[in-house]
Short mmCIF file of C-alpha atoms in Angstrom, two decimals:
data_model
loop_
_atom_site.label_atom_id
_atom_site.label_comp_id
_atom_site.label_asym_id
_atom_site.label_seq_id
_atom_site.Cartn_x
_atom_site.Cartn_y
_atom_site.Cartn_z
CA ILE A 871 -50.56 -0.24 -13.37
CA GLN A 872 -47.64 0.47 -11.06
CA THR A 873 -44.24 -0.98 -11.91
CA GLY A 874 -41.97 -2.51 -9.32
CA ARG A 875 -39.64 0.49 -9.52
CA SER A 876 -42.40 3.03 -8.84
CA LEU A 877 -43.85 0.84 -6.07
CA ARG A 878 -40.47 0.77 -4.34
CA HIS A 879 -40.33 4.54 -4.32
CA LEU A 880 -43.95 4.72 -3.10
CA PHE A 881 -43.22 2.22 -0.32
CA VAL A 882 -40.25 4.32 0.86
CA ILE A 883 -42.37 7.49 0.88
CA ILE A 884 -45.04 5.74 3.00
CA LEU A 885 -42.38 4.33 5.30
CA TYR A 886 -40.60 7.65 5.72
CA TYR A 887 -43.57 10.00 6.13
CA CYS A 888 -46.47 7.94 7.54
CA ASN A 889 -44.99 6.56 10.78
CA LEU A 890 -46.41 3.05 10.31
CA SER A 891 -46.80 0.92 13.41
CA HIS A 892 -46.49 -2.38 11.48
CA SER A 893 -44.50 -1.61 8.36
CA SER A 894 -43.54 -5.28 8.02
CA HIS A 895 -47.21 -6.17 7.38
CA LEU A 896 -47.30 -3.78 4.43
CA TRP A 897 -44.07 -5.30 3.13
CA GLU A 898 -45.39 -8.86 3.45
CA ALA A 899 -48.61 -7.95 1.66
CA TRP A 900 -46.99 -6.17 -1.29
CA ARG A 901 -43.46 -7.59 -1.58
CA HIS A 902 -44.33 -9.70 -4.64
CA GLN A 903 -45.53 -6.64 -6.58
CA ILE A 904 -42.68 -4.47 -5.27
CA CYS A 905 -40.13 -6.99 -6.52
CA ASP A 906 -41.88 -8.25 -9.64
CA ASP A 907 -39.24 -6.84 -12.02
CA LEU A 908 -36.14 -7.85 -10.06
CA ARG A 909 -35.70 -11.43 -11.27
CA ARG A 910 -35.54 -10.21 -14.87
CA GLN A 911 -33.29 -7.33 -13.85
CA LEU A 912 -30.81 -9.69 -12.19
CA SER A 913 -30.81 -11.99 -15.24
CA HIS A 914 -29.48 -9.13 -17.38
CA ILE A 915 -26.60 -8.29 -15.04
CA PRO A 916 -23.41 -10.18 -16.05
CA HIS A 917 -22.30 -10.46 -12.44
CA TYR A 918 -25.45 -12.44 -11.57
CA GLN A 919 -26.36 -14.12 -14.88
CA ASP A 920 -25.16 -17.58 -13.87
CA ARG A 921 -27.03 -17.57 -10.55
CA GLN A 922 -30.35 -19.26 -9.83
CA PHE A 923 -32.27 -17.09 -7.37
CA GLU A 924 -35.09 -18.31 -5.14
CA ASP A 925 -37.97 -16.05 -4.11
CA HIS A 926 -36.33 -15.16 -0.81
CA HIS A 927 -33.26 -13.93 -2.72
CA ILE A 928 -35.45 -11.69 -4.88
CA TYR A 929 -37.20 -10.24 -1.82
CA ASP A 930 -33.85 -9.70 -0.16
CA TYR A 931 -32.62 -7.79 -3.21
CA GLY A 932 -35.79 -5.71 -3.03
CA LEU A 933 -35.03 -4.83 0.60
CA TYR A 934 -31.54 -3.82 -0.48
CA LEU A 935 -32.96 -1.44 -3.11
CA LEU A 936 -35.48 -0.03 -0.61
CA ASN A 937 -32.64 0.65 1.78
CA LYS A 938 -30.72 2.44 -0.97
CA ILE A 939 -33.67 4.74 -1.65
CA LEU A 940 -34.07 5.42 2.07
CA MET A 941 -30.41 6.39 2.29
CA GLU A 942 -31.12 9.20 -0.19
CA PHE A 943 -33.39 10.59 2.54
CA GLY A 944 -30.64 10.19 5.13
CA ASP A 945 -32.42 7.15 6.58
CA ASP A 946 -32.13 3.35 6.46
CA LEU A 947 -34.17 0.23 7.25
CA SER A 948 -32.43 -0.41 10.55
CA LYS A 949 -34.41 2.48 12.04
CA TYR A 950 -37.69 0.62 11.44
CA PRO A 951 -37.85 -2.21 14.02
CA ASN A 952 -40.56 -4.18 12.25
CA MET A 953 -38.87 -4.22 8.86
CA PRO A 954 -36.57 -7.10 7.82
CA LEU A 955 -33.05 -6.14 6.79
CA PRO A 956 -31.30 -7.19 3.57
CA ASN A 957 -28.70 -9.92 3.90
CA SER A 958 -26.60 -11.03 0.91
CA PRO A 959 -27.06 -13.26 -2.14
CA ASP A 960 -24.77 -15.98 -0.75
CA ASP A 961 -22.59 -16.90 2.20
CA ASP A 962 -19.30 -15.41 0.96
CA GLY A 963 -19.81 -12.04 2.61
CA HIS A 964 -20.43 -10.13 -0.63
CA GLN A 965 -23.34 -7.71 -0.48
CA TRP A 966 -25.92 -7.02 -3.15
CA LEU A 967 -24.82 -4.78 -6.00
CA ASP A 968 -27.12 -2.41 -7.87
CA LEU A 969 -25.35 -3.01 -11.18
CA ALA A 970 -28.37 -2.31 -13.35
CA ASN A 971 -28.46 1.34 -12.29
CA ASN A 972 -24.75 1.90 -11.71
CA PRO A 973 -22.63 1.54 -14.87
CA ILE A 974 -19.46 2.55 -12.99
CA LEU A 975 -19.95 -0.32 -10.57
CA ALA A 976 -20.81 -2.71 -13.40
CA SER A 977 -17.63 -1.81 -15.31
CA GLN A 978 -15.53 -2.54 -12.23
CA LEU A 979 -17.03 -6.04 -11.90
CA GLN A 980 -17.03 -7.20 -15.52
CA TYR A 981 -13.84 -9.26 -15.18
CA ASN A 982 -13.62 -13.05 -15.43
CA PRO A 983 -12.42 -14.27 -11.99
CA GLN A 984 -10.86 -17.52 -13.23
CA GLU A 985 -8.90 -15.81 -16.00
CA LEU A 986 -7.63 -13.22 -13.54
CA GLN A 987 -6.58 -15.85 -11.01
CA ASN A 988 -4.66 -17.77 -13.68
CA ARG A 989 -2.91 -14.56 -14.62
CA VAL A 990 -2.03 -13.82 -11.00
CA ASP A 991 -0.57 -17.30 -10.53
CA ARG A 992 1.62 -16.92 -13.63
CA SER A 993 2.75 -13.42 -12.72
CA TYR A 994 3.66 -14.33 -9.15
CA GLN A 995 5.98 -17.04 -10.40
CA GLN A 996 7.78 -14.43 -12.50
CA PHE A 997 8.19 -11.87 -9.69
CA ASN A 998 11.62 -11.12 -8.29
CA HIS A 999 12.07 -11.01 -4.51
CA GLU A 1000 11.36 -7.25 -4.36
CA GLN A 1001 8.03 -7.61 -6.15
CA LYS A 1002 7.02 -10.63 -4.06
CA ALA A 1003 7.69 -8.69 -0.85
CA VAL A 1004 5.36 -5.89 -1.95
CA TYR A 1005 2.66 -8.26 -3.23
CA ASP A 1006 2.63 -10.34 -0.04
CA ALA A 1007 2.43 -7.27 2.21
CA VAL A 1008 -0.40 -5.70 0.22
CA ILE A 1009 -2.48 -8.89 0.00
CA GLU A 1010 -2.02 -9.46 3.74
CA SER A 1011 -3.29 -5.93 4.43
CA ILE A 1012 -6.33 -6.45 2.20
CA ASN A 1013 -7.23 -9.86 3.62
CA SER A 1014 -6.76 -8.80 7.25
CA GLY A 1015 -8.58 -5.49 6.87
CA ASN A 1016 -5.67 -3.54 8.37
CA SER A 1017 -6.10 -0.80 5.74
CA ARG A 1018 -2.43 0.06 5.44
CA MET A 1019 -0.86 2.58 3.09
CA PHE A 1020 2.11 1.68 0.90
CA PHE A 1021 4.49 3.65 -1.26
CA ILE A 1022 6.37 1.83 -4.04
CA HIS A 1023 9.41 3.81 -5.13
CA SER A 1024 10.48 2.63 -8.56
CA ALA A 1025 12.36 4.00 -11.52
CA GLY A 1026 11.04 3.25 -15.00
CA GLY A 1027 11.43 -0.37 -16.04
CA CYS A 1028 11.63 -1.91 -12.57
CA GLY A 1029 8.29 -3.72 -12.83
CA LYS A 1030 6.01 -1.45 -10.80
CA THR A 1031 3.20 -1.34 -13.37
CA TYR A 1032 3.34 -5.11 -13.85
CA LEU A 1033 3.17 -5.57 -10.07
CA CYS A 1034 0.26 -3.15 -9.64
CA ASN A 1035 -1.76 -4.79 -12.41
CA THR A 1036 -1.19 -8.18 -10.77
CA ILE A 1037 -2.38 -6.89 -7.38
CA ALA A 1038 -5.48 -5.42 -9.04
CA ALA A 1039 -6.14 -8.74 -10.78
CA ALA A 1040 -5.82 -10.64 -7.49
CA VAL A 1041 -8.42 -8.41 -5.83
CA ARG A 1042 -10.80 -8.55 -8.80
CA ALA A 1043 -10.47 -12.33 -8.96
CA GLN A 1044 -12.10 -12.43 -5.51
CA GLY A 1045 -15.09 -10.41 -6.73
CA TYR A 1046 -14.00 -7.13 -5.15
CA ILE A 1047 -13.03 -3.80 -6.68
CA ALA A 1048 -9.53 -2.44 -7.22
CA LEU A 1049 -9.55 1.21 -8.25
CA CYS A 1050 -6.56 2.10 -10.43
CA VAL A 1051 -5.89 5.82 -10.81
CA VAL A 1052 -2.96 7.91 -11.96
CA SER A 1053 -2.02 11.57 -11.90
CA SER A 1054 -1.85 11.96 -15.70
CA GLY A 1055 -4.05 10.80 -18.54
CA ILE A 1056 -1.38 9.11 -20.66
CA ALA A 1057 -0.16 6.96 -17.75
CA ALA A 1058 -3.74 5.77 -17.12
CA LEU A 1059 -3.46 3.63 -20.25
CA LEU A 1060 -0.84 1.45 -18.55
CA LEU A 1061 -3.02 0.30 -15.65
CA ASP A 1062 -5.90 -2.12 -16.22
CA GLY A 1063 -9.08 -0.09 -15.78
CA GLY A 1064 -6.99 3.02 -15.10
CA ARG A 1065 -8.49 6.50 -14.80
CA THR A 1066 -7.14 9.87 -13.79
CA ALA A 1067 -7.41 10.59 -10.08
CA HIS A 1068 -9.25 13.87 -10.73
CA SER A 1069 -11.91 12.10 -12.80
CA CYS A 1070 -12.37 9.18 -10.42
CA PHE A 1071 -12.48 11.07 -7.12
CA LYS A 1072 -13.83 14.43 -8.31
CA ILE A 1073 -10.79 16.30 -6.99
CA PRO A 1074 -11.16 20.09 -7.21
CA ILE A 1075 -9.01 21.63 -9.94
CA SER A 1076 -7.46 24.18 -7.59
CA ALA A 1077 -7.14 22.12 -4.42
CA HIS A 1078 -6.08 23.78 -1.17
CA GLU A 1079 -5.59 22.59 2.39
CA ASP A 1080 -9.32 22.66 3.16
CA SER A 1081 -10.46 21.00 -0.08
CA VAL A 1082 -12.56 17.82 -0.05
CA ALA A 1083 -13.15 15.53 -3.03
CA GLY A 1084 -16.59 15.90 -4.59
CA ILE A 1085 -18.03 12.40 -4.09
CA THR A 1086 -21.37 12.43 -2.25
CA HIS A 1087 -23.58 9.79 -0.66
CA GLN A 1088 -25.98 10.14 -3.60
CA SER A 1089 -23.33 9.59 -6.29
CA LYS A 1090 -22.80 6.29 -8.09
CA MET A 1091 -19.17 6.33 -6.98
CA TYR A 1092 -20.31 6.02 -3.36
CA GLU A 1093 -21.43 2.41 -3.81
CA VAL A 1094 -18.27 1.62 -5.79
CA LEU A 1095 -16.15 2.74 -2.84
CA HIS A 1096 -18.14 0.52 -0.48
CA HIS A 1097 -16.96 -2.52 -2.43
CA THR A 1098 -13.40 -1.29 -3.01
CA LYS A 1099 -10.61 -3.23 -1.31
CA VAL A 1100 -7.60 -1.38 -2.70
CA ILE A 1101 -6.78 1.91 -4.41
CA ILE A 1102 -3.70 1.90 -6.63
CA TRP A 1103 -2.51 5.47 -7.27
CA ASP A 1104 0.45 5.68 -9.66
CA LYS A 1105 2.59 8.70 -10.64
CA VAL A 1106 1.63 10.22 -7.31
CA PRO A 1107 4.82 12.35 -6.88
CA MET A 1108 3.43 14.77 -9.47
CA GLN A 1109 0.16 15.16 -7.52
CA HIS A 1110 -0.15 18.05 -5.07
CA LYS A 1111 -0.49 16.83 -1.50
CA HIS A 1112 -3.67 18.90 -1.08
CA SER A 1113 -5.35 16.79 -3.79
CA ILE A 1114 -4.39 13.56 -2.03
CA LEU A 1115 -5.55 14.85 1.34
CA ALA A 1116 -8.83 15.98 -0.26
CA VAL A 1117 -9.52 12.36 -1.24
CA ASP A 1118 -8.48 11.12 2.20
CA LYS A 1119 -10.90 13.46 3.98
CA CYS A 1120 -13.72 12.57 1.60
CA LEU A 1121 -13.35 8.80 2.05
CA ARG A 1122 -13.08 9.03 5.83
CA ASP A 1123 -16.42 10.83 5.87
CA LEU A 1124 -18.19 8.76 3.19
CA LEU A 1125 -17.21 5.40 4.67
CA ASP A 1126 -17.76 6.61 8.24
CA LYS A 1127 -14.24 5.68 9.39
CA ARG A 1128 -12.82 9.01 10.40
CA ASP A 1129 -9.86 7.52 12.25
CA CYS A 1130 -8.71 5.38 9.30
CA PRO A 1131 -6.78 6.82 6.35
CA PHE A 1132 -8.88 6.71 3.18
CA GLY A 1133 -11.83 5.31 5.09
CA GLY A 1134 -10.16 1.97 5.80
CA ILE A 1135 -9.28 1.12 2.17
CA THR A 1136 -5.78 -0.21 1.52
CA VAL A 1137 -3.93 2.30 -0.67
CA ILE A 1138 -0.85 1.75 -2.84
CA PHE A 1139 0.98 4.86 -3.99
CA GLY A 1140 3.64 4.53 -6.66
CA GLY A 1141 6.11 6.71 -8.46
CA ASP A 1142 9.59 8.18 -8.58
CA PHE A 1143 10.41 11.49 -6.89
CA ARG A 1144 13.26 11.93 -9.36
CA GLN A 1145 10.68 12.54 -12.06
CA THR A 1146 8.04 15.28 -12.38
CA LEU A 1147 6.96 16.93 -9.13
CA PRO A 1148 3.81 19.02 -8.48
CA VAL A 1149 3.51 22.19 -10.51
CA VAL A 1150 3.48 25.25 -8.25
CA PRO A 1151 2.99 28.45 -10.31
CA GLN A 1152 5.85 30.86 -9.60
CA GLY A 1153 6.93 28.51 -6.82
CA SER A 1154 10.45 28.15 -5.51
CA ARG A 1155 12.30 24.86 -5.14
CA GLN A 1156 11.17 24.71 -1.51
CA ASP A 1157 7.54 25.43 -2.48
CA ILE A 1158 7.58 22.47 -4.88
CA ILE A 1159 9.08 20.15 -2.27
CA ASP A 1160 6.52 21.30 0.31
CA ALA A 1161 3.68 20.50 -2.13
CA SER A 1162 4.85 16.88 -2.51
CA LEU A 1163 3.31 13.81 -0.90
CA CYS A 1164 6.42 13.23 1.21
CA GLN A 1165 5.61 16.45 3.08
CA SER A 1166 2.03 15.43 3.94
CA ILE A 1167 0.82 14.12 7.29
CA LEU A 1168 0.19 10.72 5.64
CA TRP A 1169 3.80 10.09 4.64
CA ASN A 1170 5.08 8.74 7.95
CA GLN A 1171 2.16 6.30 8.12
CA MET A 1172 3.16 4.57 4.87
CA SER A 1173 5.15 1.38 4.49
CA ARG A 1174 7.77 2.14 1.85
CA PHE A 1175 9.17 -0.37 -0.63
CA TYR A 1176 11.86 0.09 -3.28
CA LEU A 1177 12.04 -1.67 -6.64
CA VAL A 1178 15.60 -1.30 -7.92
CA GLN A 1179 16.10 -4.38 -10.11
CA HIS A 1180 15.65 -3.13 -13.67
CA MET A 1181 13.77 -5.70 -15.72
CA CYS A 1182 14.79 -4.35 -19.14
CA LEU A 1183 18.53 -3.83 -18.72
CA GLU A 1184 19.77 -7.19 -17.46
CA GLN A 1185 21.11 -8.19 -20.90
CA SER A 1186 22.71 -4.84 -21.85
CA PRO A 1187 25.69 -3.47 -19.86
CA GLU A 1188 25.69 -0.27 -21.93
CA SER A 1189 22.03 0.41 -21.20
CA ALA A 1190 22.56 -0.37 -17.51
CA GLN A 1191 25.43 2.13 -17.39
CA HIS A 1192 23.28 4.78 -19.06
CA ALA A 1193 20.40 4.11 -16.63
CA ALA A 1194 22.80 4.49 -13.69
CA TRP A 1195 23.94 7.86 -15.06
CA LEU A 1196 20.31 9.02 -15.34
CA LEU A 1197 19.60 7.93 -11.75
CA GLU A 1198 22.63 9.89 -10.54
CA ILE A 1199 21.24 13.02 -12.17
CA GLY A 1200 17.81 12.34 -10.69
CA ALA A 1201 19.39 12.03 -7.25
CA GLY A 1202 21.03 15.45 -7.66
CA ARG A 1203 24.58 14.16 -7.98
CA ASN A 1204 27.26 15.07 -10.55
CA LEU A 1205 25.63 18.43 -11.22
CA GLY A 1206 27.15 21.85 -11.65
CA ILE A 1207 26.63 24.72 -9.22
CA ASP A 1208 23.76 26.02 -11.34
CA GLY A 1209 22.16 22.56 -11.62
CA SER A 1210 23.51 21.86 -15.11
CA PHE A 1211 25.07 18.57 -16.18
CA SER A 1212 27.35 17.41 -18.99
CA ILE A 1213 26.27 14.76 -21.50
CA PRO A 1214 28.97 12.09 -21.98
CA ALA A 1215 30.69 12.32 -25.34
CA ASP A 1216 29.95 8.69 -26.21
CA ILE A 1217 26.20 9.36 -26.39
CA GLN A 1218 26.38 12.62 -28.33
CA CYS A 1219 25.47 12.80 -32.02
CA HIS A 1220 26.18 15.98 -33.96
CA THR A 1221 24.72 15.14 -37.37
CA MET A 1222 21.72 13.27 -38.71
CA ASP A 1223 24.01 10.61 -40.15
CA ASP A 1224 25.65 10.11 -36.75
CA LEU A 1225 22.23 9.63 -35.17
CA THR A 1226 20.89 7.15 -37.71
CA ASN A 1227 24.18 5.22 -37.76
CA PHE A 1228 24.13 4.93 -33.98
CA ILE A 1229 20.49 3.87 -33.60
CA TYR A 1230 19.94 1.91 -36.82
CA SER A 1231 23.43 0.74 -37.77
CA SER A 1232 22.17 -2.63 -39.05
CA ILE A 1233 18.92 -1.52 -40.63
CA GLN A 1234 19.94 -2.89 -44.04
CA LEU A 1235 20.72 -6.32 -42.59
CA SER A 1236 17.89 -6.88 -40.12
CA GLN A 1237 14.19 -6.98 -40.93
CA SER A 1238 13.03 -8.59 -37.67
CA ASP A 1239 10.29 -6.97 -35.62
CA GLN A 1240 12.39 -7.16 -32.46
CA TYR A 1241 15.13 -5.05 -34.05
CA PHE A 1242 12.72 -2.15 -34.48
CA LEU A 1243 10.97 -2.73 -31.15
CA ASP A 1244 14.30 -2.23 -29.39
CA ARG A 1245 14.93 1.16 -31.01
CA THR A 1246 13.20 4.51 -31.10
CA VAL A 1247 14.04 8.18 -31.49
CA LEU A 1248 12.17 10.81 -29.47
CA SER A 1249 11.88 14.48 -30.33
CA SER A 1250 9.93 17.42 -28.94
CA ARG A 1251 9.10 18.89 -32.37
CA ASN A 1252 6.99 17.42 -35.17
CA ASP A 1253 9.15 18.86 -37.94
CA GLU A 1254 12.20 17.17 -36.44
CA VAL A 1255 10.28 13.89 -36.28
CA ASP A 1256 9.49 14.18 -40.00
CA ASP A 1257 13.14 14.89 -40.86
CA ILE A 1258 14.40 11.96 -38.76
CA ASN A 1259 11.86 9.53 -40.22
CA ALA A 1260 12.74 10.63 -43.75
CA ALA A 1261 16.45 10.11 -43.09
CA ILE A 1262 15.88 6.63 -41.63
CA LEU A 1263 13.57 5.56 -44.46
CA GLU A 1264 16.27 6.51 -46.95
CA ARG A 1265 18.46 3.82 -45.42
CA PHE A 1266 15.98 1.01 -46.06
CA PRO A 1267 17.13 -1.38 -48.80
CA GLY A 1268 15.22 -1.59 -52.07
CA GLU A 1269 13.56 0.97 -54.28
CA LYS A 1270 10.67 3.20 -53.32
CA GLN A 1271 7.25 2.10 -54.48
CA PHE A 1272 4.26 4.40 -54.69
CA ARG A 1273 0.66 3.26 -54.37
CA ARG A 1274 -1.91 5.78 -55.48
CA LYS A 1275 -5.58 5.74 -54.64
CA ALA A 1276 -8.66 7.38 -56.08
CA CYS A 1277 -11.95 8.12 -54.36
CA SER A 1278 -15.30 8.54 -56.06
CA TYR A 1279 -18.69 9.35 -54.66
CA ARG A 1280 -22.11 8.41 -55.94
CA CYS A 1281 -25.15 10.38 -54.96
#
């Protein structure tokens, strides 16, 4: 007994190799058997679970899967005049999705549209005018299909991540895909559904000017890209321009839009050039600058926005002053001839007591969660972290209490 899956592959082999004069007759005669497993398959896909499909929908989905198999041969149903072509499951313009066999695609469409839309509505009301300007421009590009590129220049704390997550939610609420990637693994945790750019786009480790990302027409990522409306690429200043151009060349070819950057997908780049730049082994200052995105052929085609209103410092003049000093250093101002800078005396601590008194001056009076959320001490060495934590714990009121445990095993 042949299953629907094996019959679909057999039908494609007959179609491709046997030069049928009336292939539609064969389809009409066997379409029920070819599609006999598809209704159950669709019922197990979260994206389609709430839909009631008629027979013509099931047959249409079968044609879609046949076309996918043909594409693996470098062919498609449009080259067979007698064969019907797949349409879509409804009238909203969305095409069929092979979610059962593509876990990457399924994971990108597992969101609840209503919850996302409610979140977008709340977030938009909280945006400042800078964030609203970016959001409106990006959504207009996505809805109009203009496939623009944007760069959001933002220092830490100016609301870029919050904005990008809201844009991604707005796209996903419409049933489309927003790919969120970053240039480092830790930063990927901040974006909803975030991944590293190298993992998502199969960027070569040692990219050069002729490199192309490793996504092929046969890969599962290919179908994901066909349903992607926006790519959000954060921390991009630390990415070598050759890696970015490798993705651009790949998408132009995959999506068959060689004159459109990134194959016609709207792209949002984000980051701060005052932070980490691309690593160029043994490279000079000029080599590092030349490796940056701002030196690529794509840079002048981007619409650039600046987020400068710091969301975390509005209530603290001292913190705002410190942030301004950091930005001055990042901009290359107030530096010595050799690139060195002087730390202001009012933020220097020379002993452990000075440090703990400065950061946790009221630790014996305040036990609120917010007090500790507003304070932290960073160090590059684990032994220093242990010493600092021990010194701070000594300042807690009350006596130490020890709780001992014992483990036993029974065989």
